[in-house]
Amino acid sequence: MATENYNAKSLKTFKGLQHVRHRPGMYIGSTDTTGLHHLVWEIIDNSVDEANEGYGKNIYITINTDGSITIQDEGRGVPCDYNEKEKMNGFELVFMTLNSGGKFDGSNYKTAGGLHGVGAAVVNALSDWMEVHSYRDGIDHMVKFSKGGEKMSKMVETPTSSKRGTKITFHPDSLIFSDTNFDYNKIAAHVDDSACLTNGVTFHLKDLRSNRKQEFFYKDGLVEYFKKHTGTKTELSEIIRIDGEDSKISANIAFQYFKNDYSEKIFSFANGVRTTDGGHHVAGFKKALTICFNNFASSHNLIKGKQKLEGDDIREGMTCIISCWVPEELLQFEGQTKGKLGTKEAAPAIENIVCKKLSYYLEEHAAIAEAIVKKTLEAMAIRQKTKDVRDAERKKLNSGNKSNSNLSGKLSPASSKAYADNELFIVEGDSAGGSAKKCRDREHQAILPLRGKPKNVTSTTNDDDILDNKELYTLIQTIGAGFNDDFNIKNIRYGKIIIMTDADDDGSHIQNLLLSFFYTHMRELVRTGHIYIACPPLYRCAKGSNEIYCWNDEELDEARKKLGNGYRISRYKGLGEMDADQLGKTTMNKSTRRLIQVVIDDEDECTDKVDLFLGSDSDRRKDWINNRIDFKDEKDHLMEVKDEK
Ligand code: 0RA
């Protein structure tokens, strides 16, 4: 039965498995210990799916002494008969082909499975052997795969009693994984999470290497999981439960409010997988919460007229678990680590489920609801107070008050009051800052050394986040003209603002961060051509008392020719390698330096590029890089940037 028509199609299926071995990262994320354990999660997920569909109440996980692991369930067993449609038998379908996790019965919800929802065939491909028993119809059907699924034994059939289920043992391939040691604690933690989301199923974990064992069983797992994460805080409300279904999306939600707690904690899951970055299910829940509490507060006269409770304030002091199940065809994960639910339909569905039940709940438990609204109003009042203090501070900063020009003490100011003639040098590092101070023109050149990198605030709309960064605060204060909507070009204290960094990667990075900061938060400064980049030379070519500074290789060639034999070349890797005199002559002195003026050619394109390279959408950045950069030889980092169009 197992070997019927085996050759032609087995070649096709084997090619698939070979790809898994060639690019394991695409299927399990990595080949380190995290990737290794994904194999276990894949198989457990299959068993959990069976249990969720009502087949089986126990799942057994046993770590064996030979380095293999066994997962046994009481599900329907893997079908082993010939599948007419797919033209192969069930074992081949489940363990040798890369279809949607091996199931072909179109059941409703599926555990999302490990990182990428790939299934038993991937585990087979990455194991040096795998043994499968399928107990169906009173027969134990056994098959053994070896060499990453390259070989499949003949099926051995042994009559059994009424036993039902699947038993899979696999031994991870040490050619693939750097570490093939299963970690009991890691597996226990994962199984505990799975158990919480699979009510009524007992997970039996056993480690034959150490004889440790544990059982995991939850009647109402969501609440248990919840309690594990809330500890011993003082309750403001009971645990509020919401369960329901809308547009084929189901949700189980538990949340609770605590006294003296000012944080918001949301643990979210989609199809049994933790979504650490949230997603549409979380967005739907938040929206519903805001709507329901606002409705309650206004109908009970707890807020006046047009006053609205803000979502952030409503969620202060709340811990919440959201577990949703989305039909397989809609299930979609986003983000670099696939930690975000990308299923758009989840937002309105969860919003509906929550709105319907929560509005009733709040009316029926008006005392709790009022206490939460009261806490929200307190949170709002405190936020307003902080904002008032901040506003006053910002006003000071934006007032163009020219007397307090050096609050931080880092700036070496220029002595002239002829602001338009003055120059501000923003210098990377204290040591270059020191040299710059020595060689500057004290009347017109001011030096502001930067320690470390300024924060990337390209996507920041919150003024406070910018003011919280010391480097940026000092910079705004030094320039003296405010920022964002309050920026007033009339108040700038410098005609030229010059960025002076090392000619290396870190230097370019700092340059980009500063440029993006000016572009995003003081755009007028860039539009009017006040921003410049200093160009320190790359080489000094000297012979006797003759010296020539060179800014590129062509200039260096020329200098060599000019000086004839016996010259010495110094290559400057950073500003710090020049002494003060050299730095002055080459980079700061008005008559001998070179400056690049920063201008905007096409503002739309510029905005888009700044957003692409420094904005918050890392997926977009990653796509751009993947589409344009040929990592020709990963070892040598030989990259080739493809043409734009
Ligand atoms: C394909 C189809 C069916 C079940 C399974 C695979 C299955 C796979 C695994 C892996 C571990 N445990 C498992 N249990 C079941 C549906 C079978 C049917 O409709 O009878």
XYZ file of C-alpha atoms and ligand atoms in Angstrom:
665
model
C 0.000 0.000 0.000
C 2.664 2.488 0.989
C 4.836 1.933 -2.021
C 2.217 2.087 -4.750
C 3.217 4.455 -7.579
C 5.930 5.637 -5.300
C 8.707 6.802 -7.577
C 7.458 9.661 -9.717
C 5.491 11.511 -7.072
C 7.928 10.765 -4.272
C 10.554 12.629 -6.255
C 8.300 15.696 -6.219
C 7.542 15.465 -2.526
C 11.196 14.857 -1.714
C 12.200 18.014 -3.596
C 9.914 19.932 -1.235
C 11.526 18.436 1.816
C 14.962 19.175 0.394
C 14.028 22.831 0.238
C 13.159 22.734 3.926
C 16.624 21.360 4.662
C 18.221 23.924 2.396
C 16.422 26.893 3.943
C 15.224 25.766 7.379
C 14.962 29.366 8.574
C 12.103 29.985 6.155
C 10.060 27.295 7.872
C 11.048 27.339 11.527
C 12.650 30.772 11.906
C 16.114 29.621 12.938
C 18.287 26.568 13.524
C 19.255 27.480 17.063
C 17.530 26.118 20.133
C 14.421 28.217 19.398
C 14.121 26.591 15.967
C 14.742 23.160 17.470
C 11.808 23.566 19.838
C 9.572 24.773 17.028
C 9.651 21.192 15.784
C 8.048 20.119 19.035
C 5.446 22.891 18.908
C 4.509 21.821 15.354
C 3.646 18.294 16.387
C 1.950 19.320 19.625
C -0.171 21.756 17.628
C -1.428 18.932 15.422
C -2.466 17.017 18.503
C -4.088 20.127 19.992
C -6.068 20.607 16.772
C -7.448 17.102 17.138
C -8.373 17.729 20.759
C -9.993 21.070 19.881
C -12.177 19.268 17.389
C -13.294 16.922 20.117
C -10.953 13.996 19.513
C -8.997 13.072 22.612
C -8.566 14.314 26.159
C -4.866 13.515 26.698
C -1.624 14.493 25.008
C 1.604 12.786 26.063
C 4.999 14.401 25.506
C 8.035 12.340 26.404
C 11.664 13.371 26.037
C 13.605 10.157 25.416
C 17.127 9.270 26.537
C 18.417 8.889 22.961
C 17.724 12.572 22.184
C 14.410 11.953 20.451
C 10.999 13.126 21.618
C 7.598 11.410 21.428
C 4.237 13.138 21.127
C 1.172 10.947 21.413
C -2.465 11.924 21.207
C -5.935 10.367 21.181
C -7.056 11.982 17.952
C -8.399 10.362 14.818
C -4.966 9.141 13.770
C -3.297 10.029 10.496
C -5.230 8.499 7.600
C -3.018 6.032 5.778
C -5.214 4.972 2.897
C -4.819 6.177 -0.666
C -6.176 9.662 -1.347
C -7.690 9.739 -4.849
C -7.590 13.495 -5.196
C -3.988 13.938 -4.148
C -2.816 10.669 -5.701
C -0.860 9.547 -2.683
C -1.504 7.939 0.644
C -2.210 9.860 3.850
C 1.217 9.359 5.367
C 2.904 10.794 2.296
C 0.512 13.730 2.347
C 1.036 14.569 5.985
C 4.742 13.820 6.362
C 6.231 14.363 2.914
C 4.368 17.257 1.322
C 4.402 20.892 2.248
C 0.700 21.565 2.086
C -1.203 23.473 4.720
C -0.025 21.509 7.695
C -1.092 18.141 6.340
C -4.824 18.345 6.997
C -7.193 18.053 4.113
C -10.546 17.827 5.780
C -11.324 21.537 5.730
C -12.039 21.772 9.441
C -12.650 25.212 10.805
C -9.975 26.602 13.135
C -6.378 25.483 13.100
C -3.687 26.093 15.607
C -1.375 28.533 13.882
C 1.530 26.289 14.675
C 4.980 27.351 15.768
C 6.322 30.269 13.836
C 4.952 29.728 10.396
C 2.295 27.027 10.554
C 4.056 24.429 8.490
C 3.397 21.083 10.009
C 4.660 17.589 10.331
C 6.471 17.391 6.970
C 8.870 20.123 8.056
C 9.636 18.236 11.250
C 10.274 15.114 9.198
C 12.574 17.004 6.828
C 14.679 18.279 9.704
C 14.930 14.954 11.554
C 17.429 12.201 10.893
C 14.644 9.769 11.670
C 10.974 9.844 12.524
C 8.654 7.023 13.520
C 4.922 7.361 13.163
C 2.164 5.172 14.543
C -1.388 5.821 13.504
C -3.969 3.926 15.500
C -7.125 3.650 13.438
C -9.782 1.000 12.968
C -8.147 -1.355 15.474
C -4.830 -1.373 13.616
C -1.485 0.164 14.513
C -0.066 1.496 11.223
C 3.647 2.134 11.591
C 6.045 3.836 9.221
C 9.610 4.938 9.737
C 11.236 7.803 7.828
C 14.931 8.452 7.714
C 17.429 10.944 6.310
C 15.150 13.953 6.502
C 12.209 12.148 4.921
C 14.269 10.882 2.004
C 13.445 7.295 2.867
C 10.153 5.784 3.981
C 9.881 2.229 5.242
C 7.116 -0.159 4.250
C 4.093 0.190 6.449
C 3.875 -2.313 9.257
C 0.357 -3.112 10.405
C -0.324 -4.692 13.789
C -3.787 -5.311 15.179
C -4.468 -3.427 18.423
C -7.473 -3.038 20.671
C -9.691 -0.018 20.291
C -6.784 2.401 20.738
C -7.074 5.609 18.751
C -4.619 8.365 17.974
C -1.197 9.221 16.654
C 2.240 8.646 18.138
C 5.141 10.488 16.566
C 8.754 10.118 17.639
C 11.458 12.155 15.946
C 15.149 12.722 16.384
C 16.297 16.195 15.269
C 19.112 16.189 12.734
C 22.422 17.408 14.152
C 23.458 18.412 10.614
C 20.763 21.089 10.796
C 20.665 22.179 14.436
C 23.591 23.648 16.314
C 22.140 22.256 19.552
C 19.841 19.225 19.557
C 19.231 19.116 23.301
C 15.595 19.494 24.283
C 15.069 21.892 27.165
C 12.566 20.555 29.699
C 11.727 23.963 31.182
C 11.157 25.524 27.803
C 8.851 22.703 26.759
C 7.029 22.817 30.104
C 6.398 26.567 29.747
C 5.083 26.148 26.217
C 2.897 23.193 27.150
C 1.512 25.211 30.055
C 0.516 27.985 27.634
C -1.045 25.446 25.250
C -2.925 23.831 28.118
C -4.344 27.211 29.171
C -5.764 27.695 25.711
C -7.051 24.120 25.377
C -9.579 23.657 28.158
C -10.201 20.162 29.438
C -7.187 18.466 27.847
C -4.474 17.006 30.060
C -0.898 17.382 28.860
C 1.450 14.771 30.334
C 5.086 15.845 30.124
C 7.843 13.418 31.018
C 11.634 13.628 30.739
C 13.219 10.173 30.747
C 16.698 11.736 31.001
C 15.995 13.136 34.456
C 12.736 11.383 35.370
C 11.017 14.724 35.831
C 7.346 14.835 35.022
C 4.424 17.207 35.196
C 0.785 17.320 34.191
C -0.990 20.371 32.871
C -4.753 20.646 32.938
C -7.053 23.642 33.048
C -10.810 23.776 33.306
C -10.933 27.491 32.515
C -7.434 28.069 31.241
C -7.823 31.670 30.279
C -8.607 32.657 33.839
C -5.792 30.470 35.199
C -3.314 31.923 32.752
C -4.564 35.297 33.738
C -3.970 34.678 37.434
C -0.430 33.543 36.719
C 0.291 36.962 35.209
C -1.479 39.239 37.635
C 0.083 37.974 40.850
C -1.119 39.519 44.064
C -2.299 42.968 43.099
C -5.308 44.511 44.821
C -8.435 44.075 42.767
C -10.603 46.948 41.666
C -12.908 44.716 39.655
C -13.582 41.018 39.347
C -12.266 39.181 36.308
C -14.602 40.155 33.486
C -15.147 37.361 30.961
C -16.333 37.828 27.423
C -16.787 34.925 25.029
C -18.492 35.039 21.699
C -18.422 34.645 17.954
C -18.975 37.070 15.096
C -18.425 36.557 11.363
C -16.813 33.143 11.997
C -14.247 34.686 14.326
C -14.475 33.601 17.926
C -12.989 35.288 20.950
C -12.331 34.452 24.568
C -11.424 37.471 26.621
C -10.683 37.990 30.299
C -9.743 41.305 31.853
C -9.510 42.849 35.252
C -8.757 46.185 36.877
C -6.375 46.692 39.783
C -5.940 49.417 42.365
C -2.605 51.233 42.554
C -1.639 49.869 39.165
C -0.944 52.348 36.415
C 0.190 50.083 33.633
C -1.692 48.347 30.875
C -0.943 44.692 30.176
C -2.445 42.906 27.229
C -1.587 39.286 26.433
C -2.979 38.340 23.082
C -3.242 35.125 21.095
C -4.509 34.191 17.677
C -5.298 30.555 16.992
C -3.343 29.492 20.023
C -0.216 31.414 19.152
C 1.000 34.331 21.208
C 0.858 37.632 19.278
C 3.430 39.696 21.146
C 2.909 42.681 18.860
C -0.879 42.629 19.067
C -2.760 43.246 15.837
C -6.338 43.686 14.697
C -7.878 41.575 17.461
C -6.303 43.840 20.084
C -7.326 46.959 18.151
C -10.945 45.735 18.038
C -10.966 45.082 21.769
C -9.512 48.511 22.595
C -12.039 50.275 20.409
C -14.962 48.433 22.023
C -13.666 49.219 25.503
C -13.441 52.926 24.693
C -16.943 52.992 23.195
C -18.610 51.076 26.045
C -17.019 53.068 28.851
C -17.791 56.373 27.157
C -21.418 55.342 26.666
C -21.686 54.250 30.261
C -19.972 57.375 31.615
C -22.142 59.775 29.659
C -25.433 57.990 30.314
C -24.628 57.938 34.038
C -23.576 61.606 34.013
C -20.028 60.813 35.058
C -18.625 63.010 32.296
C -19.912 66.354 31.181
C -21.105 67.491 27.765
C -18.518 66.813 25.084
C -15.954 65.355 27.481
C -14.586 61.989 26.319
C -12.640 59.304 28.123
C -9.398 58.486 26.314
C -8.546 54.848 25.560
C -5.117 55.055 27.193
C -6.669 56.309 30.408
C -9.438 53.702 30.368
C -6.824 50.940 30.090
C -4.637 52.203 32.909
C -4.432 49.539 35.609
C -5.949 46.849 33.422
C -4.619 43.396 32.632
C -6.227 41.565 29.761
C -6.014 38.326 27.834
C -7.442 38.124 24.366
C -7.546 34.793 22.608
C -9.190 34.656 19.234
C -9.705 31.949 16.648
C -9.814 32.901 13.015
C -10.769 30.555 10.136
C -7.650 29.247 8.445
C -8.266 31.027 5.135
C -8.324 34.415 6.896
C -5.443 33.770 9.272
C -2.489 36.009 8.598
C 0.496 37.048 10.685
C 2.588 40.137 10.108
C 5.860 41.656 11.169
C 9.395 40.395 11.205
C 8.743 37.809 13.907
C 5.157 37.141 12.789
C 4.019 38.417 16.164
C 1.122 40.518 14.919
C -2.302 39.362 13.753
C -2.803 40.769 10.249
C -6.382 39.553 9.780
C -8.328 42.808 9.262
C -11.679 41.086 9.800
C -10.709 40.417 13.411
C -11.075 44.087 14.405
C -14.802 44.587 13.663
C -15.626 41.037 14.785
C -14.023 41.427 18.212
C -15.368 44.955 18.531
C -18.899 43.595 18.014
C -18.463 40.678 20.393
C -17.099 42.931 23.146
C -19.512 45.838 22.631
C -22.549 43.589 22.805
C -21.581 41.869 26.048
C -19.675 44.617 27.800
C -22.425 47.231 27.557
C -24.759 44.794 29.382
C -22.092 43.910 31.896
C -21.405 47.535 32.791
C -25.089 48.272 33.332
C -25.497 45.185 35.484
C -22.388 45.940 37.529
C -22.737 49.707 37.759
C -20.683 49.979 40.956
C -17.637 48.335 39.334
C -18.119 50.359 36.169
C -18.297 53.597 38.147
C -15.107 52.739 40.015
C -13.315 52.153 36.710
C -14.593 55.425 35.268
C -13.441 57.218 38.420
C -9.977 55.721 38.030
C -9.983 56.778 34.373
C -10.856 60.353 35.290
C -8.003 60.386 37.808
C -5.605 59.125 35.164
C -6.793 61.867 32.810
C -6.348 64.558 35.450
C -2.800 63.441 36.197
C -1.965 63.303 32.521
C -3.311 66.822 32.080
C -1.192 68.059 34.972
C 1.982 66.549 33.505
C 1.072 68.059 30.181
C 0.695 71.530 31.723
C 4.157 71.282 33.267
C 5.568 70.119 29.948
C 3.830 72.881 28.042
C 5.336 75.485 30.340
C 8.758 73.943 29.796
C 8.313 73.914 26.053
C 7.153 77.499 26.046
C 10.418 78.441 27.687
C 12.312 76.495 25.073
C 10.408 78.103 22.218
C 10.443 81.644 23.487
C 13.669 82.479 21.636
C 15.061 83.729 24.926
C 18.654 84.375 24.004
C 20.086 84.872 27.454
C 19.906 81.259 28.661
C 21.893 79.989 25.724
C 24.014 77.449 27.554
C 21.986 75.651 30.182
C 23.559 72.284 29.518
C 27.160 73.475 29.783
C 28.133 71.362 26.816
C 28.052 74.134 24.289
C 31.080 76.353 23.641
C 29.230 79.429 22.390
C 30.376 81.993 19.850
C 31.071 85.425 21.254
C 29.521 87.463 18.444
C 25.898 88.509 18.628
C 25.712 88.756 14.843
C 23.662 85.569 14.679
C 23.489 85.302 10.905
C 27.282 85.108 10.719
C 27.582 82.502 13.429
C 28.077 78.795 12.849
C 27.108 75.893 15.041
C 29.290 72.777 14.707
C 27.572 69.633 15.934
C 30.510 67.329 16.571
C 30.585 63.564 17.069
C 32.277 62.726 20.335
C 33.932 64.662 23.134
C 37.484 64.239 21.857
C 36.852 65.723 18.419
C 34.778 68.317 20.256
C 37.890 69.219 22.257
C 40.036 69.685 19.147
C 37.290 71.697 17.497
C 37.136 74.020 20.498
C 40.872 74.668 20.261
C 41.007 75.542 16.596
C 37.701 77.324 16.100
C 37.122 80.967 15.369
C 35.781 81.924 18.819
C 33.933 84.930 17.552
C 31.697 83.103 15.085
C 31.997 79.364 15.635
C 30.193 77.501 18.411
C 30.882 73.846 19.218
C 28.287 71.379 20.495
C 29.767 67.918 21.141
C 27.306 65.012 20.961
C 27.802 62.046 23.219
C 26.400 58.912 21.664
C 23.700 58.867 19.070
C 20.680 61.114 19.096
C 17.407 59.186 19.310
C 15.600 58.381 16.097
C 12.426 60.453 16.415
C 11.424 60.357 12.756
C 8.074 58.733 13.519
C 7.567 60.443 16.844
C 4.588 62.748 17.050
C 4.756 63.123 20.791
C 6.753 66.240 21.730
C 7.548 64.823 25.147
C 9.461 61.901 23.626
C 11.697 64.377 21.848
C 12.233 66.554 24.905
C 13.059 63.460 26.950
C 16.160 62.875 24.834
C 19.045 64.891 26.271
C 20.937 65.286 23.001
C 17.876 66.564 21.170
C 16.762 68.801 24.024
C 20.190 70.475 24.055
C 20.159 70.815 20.304
C 16.739 72.503 20.264
C 17.763 74.732 23.117
C 21.020 75.681 21.394
C 19.445 76.536 18.066
C 16.907 78.552 20.050
C 13.974 78.564 17.647
C 11.736 75.816 19.014
C 10.582 72.767 17.047
C 7.557 71.231 15.320
C 4.641 73.667 15.043
C 6.345 76.124 17.359
C 9.482 76.391 15.229
C 10.187 80.006 14.282
C 13.028 80.556 11.859
C 13.334 84.189 12.991
C 14.772 83.019 16.288
C 17.630 80.833 15.027
C 20.962 81.773 16.523
C 23.141 80.488 13.698
C 23.402 81.169 10.001
C 24.973 77.779 9.397
C 24.382 74.585 11.318
C 27.183 72.200 10.428
C 27.173 68.477 11.144
C 30.723 67.213 11.667
C 31.071 63.453 12.070
C 33.709 60.792 11.411
C 33.980 59.485 7.869
C 32.801 56.002 8.903
C 29.542 54.048 9.310
C 28.776 55.407 12.763
C 29.441 58.915 11.517
C 27.041 58.448 8.606
C 24.449 57.038 10.957
C 24.661 60.064 13.260
C 24.526 62.321 10.211
C 21.358 60.572 9.009
C 19.712 60.738 12.422
C 20.413 64.466 12.693
C 19.306 65.193 9.142
C 16.120 63.250 9.672
C 15.516 65.100 12.947
C 15.929 68.499 11.264
C 13.829 67.388 8.316
C 10.993 66.071 10.453
C 10.931 68.571 13.302
C 12.570 71.778 11.975
C 11.911 71.459 8.269
C 12.085 75.205 7.609
C 15.728 75.065 8.622
C 16.443 72.593 5.831
C 14.185 74.320 3.284
C 16.032 77.593 3.766
C 19.445 76.018 3.356
C 20.821 76.430 6.862
C 22.034 72.854 7.278
C 25.532 71.812 6.147
C 27.759 68.795 6.361
C 31.444 69.202 7.128
C 33.838 67.180 4.989
C 36.966 66.066 6.793
C 39.683 64.836 4.391
C 40.367 61.118 3.996
C 44.146 61.367 3.495
C 47.144 63.500 4.211
C 50.000 63.049 1.778
C 53.253 64.655 2.958
C 56.886 64.944 1.992
C 59.188 67.162 4.049
C 57.326 70.360 4.762
C 54.973 69.853 1.830
C 51.584 68.447 2.656
C 48.486 67.865 0.591
C 45.084 66.866 2.000
C 42.943 64.636 -0.174
C 39.212 64.038 -0.043
C 39.111 61.068 -2.427
C 41.312 58.560 -4.235
C 41.711 60.662 -7.391
C 43.058 63.529 -5.363
C 45.393 61.143 -3.609
C 46.762 59.913 -6.958
C 47.386 63.488 -8.021
C 49.097 64.339 -4.743
C 51.379 61.336 -5.132
C 52.385 62.489 -8.594
C 52.943 66.029 -7.391
C 55.139 65.078 -4.475
C 57.162 62.465 -6.353
C 58.889 59.668 -4.471
C 59.309 59.445 -0.720
C 55.927 60.742 0.436
C 54.034 59.553 3.506
C 50.303 58.937 3.541
C 48.109 59.088 6.642
C 44.578 57.823 6.348
C 42.116 59.472 8.710
C 39.552 57.074 10.076
C 38.010 59.669 12.344
C 38.096 63.296 13.316
C 40.001 62.291 16.430
C 43.035 61.263 14.394
C 43.674 64.835 13.338
C 45.232 67.290 15.743
C 43.485 70.582 16.388
C 45.602 72.417 13.874
C 44.878 69.919 11.108
C 41.165 69.832 11.907
C 41.007 73.627 11.736
C 42.873 73.874 8.461
C 41.006 71.139 6.661
C 37.491 71.106 8.029
C 36.566 74.259 9.895
C 38.474 77.202 8.506
C 36.194 79.154 6.200
C 38.776 79.703 3.497
C 40.131 76.147 3.213
C 37.329 73.792 4.305
C 34.756 72.061 2.141
C 31.105 72.080 3.101
C 28.091 70.359 1.607
C 24.907 72.361 1.796
C 21.825 70.204 2.340
C 18.982 71.128 -0.021
C 15.632 69.525 -0.802
C 15.082 68.666 -4.460
C 11.717 67.018 -4.362
C 10.021 67.318 -1.017
C 7.497 64.504 -1.574
C 10.194 62.071 -2.530
C 12.358 63.219 0.321
C 9.575 62.714 2.859
C 8.948 59.264 1.485
C 12.641 58.300 1.642
C 13.090 59.600 5.184
C 10.050 57.572 6.188
C 11.373 54.519 4.338
C 14.853 54.579 5.841
C 14.211 55.959 9.302
C 10.473 55.507 9.852
C 8.733 52.905 11.971
C 7.706 50.483 9.219
C 10.549 47.990 9.379
C 8.781 45.594 7.020
C 8.783 48.213 4.295
C 12.486 48.853 4.903
C 13.229 45.146 4.823
C 11.339 44.706 1.550
C 13.209 47.614 0.019
C 16.525 46.105 0.992
C 15.566 42.615 -0.145
C 14.356 43.908 -3.505
C 17.375 46.052 -4.240
C 20.360 44.544 -2.588
C 21.948 41.448 -3.932
C 23.722 39.693 -1.110
C 25.976 38.117 -3.708
C 28.368 36.644 -1.296
C 27.099 36.708 2.223
C 30.526 35.885 3.637
C 32.338 38.783 2.043
C 29.452 41.227 2.458
C 29.783 42.015 -1.208
C 26.598 43.840 -1.915
C 25.305 45.282 -5.075
C 22.545 47.853 -5.046
C 20.162 47.351 -7.927
C 18.977 50.295 -9.955
C 16.007 52.242 -8.657
C 13.732 51.699 -11.643
C -4.598 14.482 8.417
C -5.976 14.304 8.466
C -6.594 14.062 9.690
C -5.844 14.022 10.842
C -4.444 14.231 10.804
C -3.843 14.455 9.580
C -3.659 14.160 12.043
C -2.297 14.537 12.073
C -1.614 14.444 13.260
C -0.329 14.736 13.660
C -0.253 14.457 15.021
N -1.422 14.019 15.464
C -2.277 14.009 14.422
N -3.573 13.648 14.365
C -4.240 13.730 13.233
C -8.065 13.882 9.742
C -8.373 12.430 9.905
C -9.833 12.049 9.664
O -10.593 12.819 9.071
O -10.174 10.941 10.073
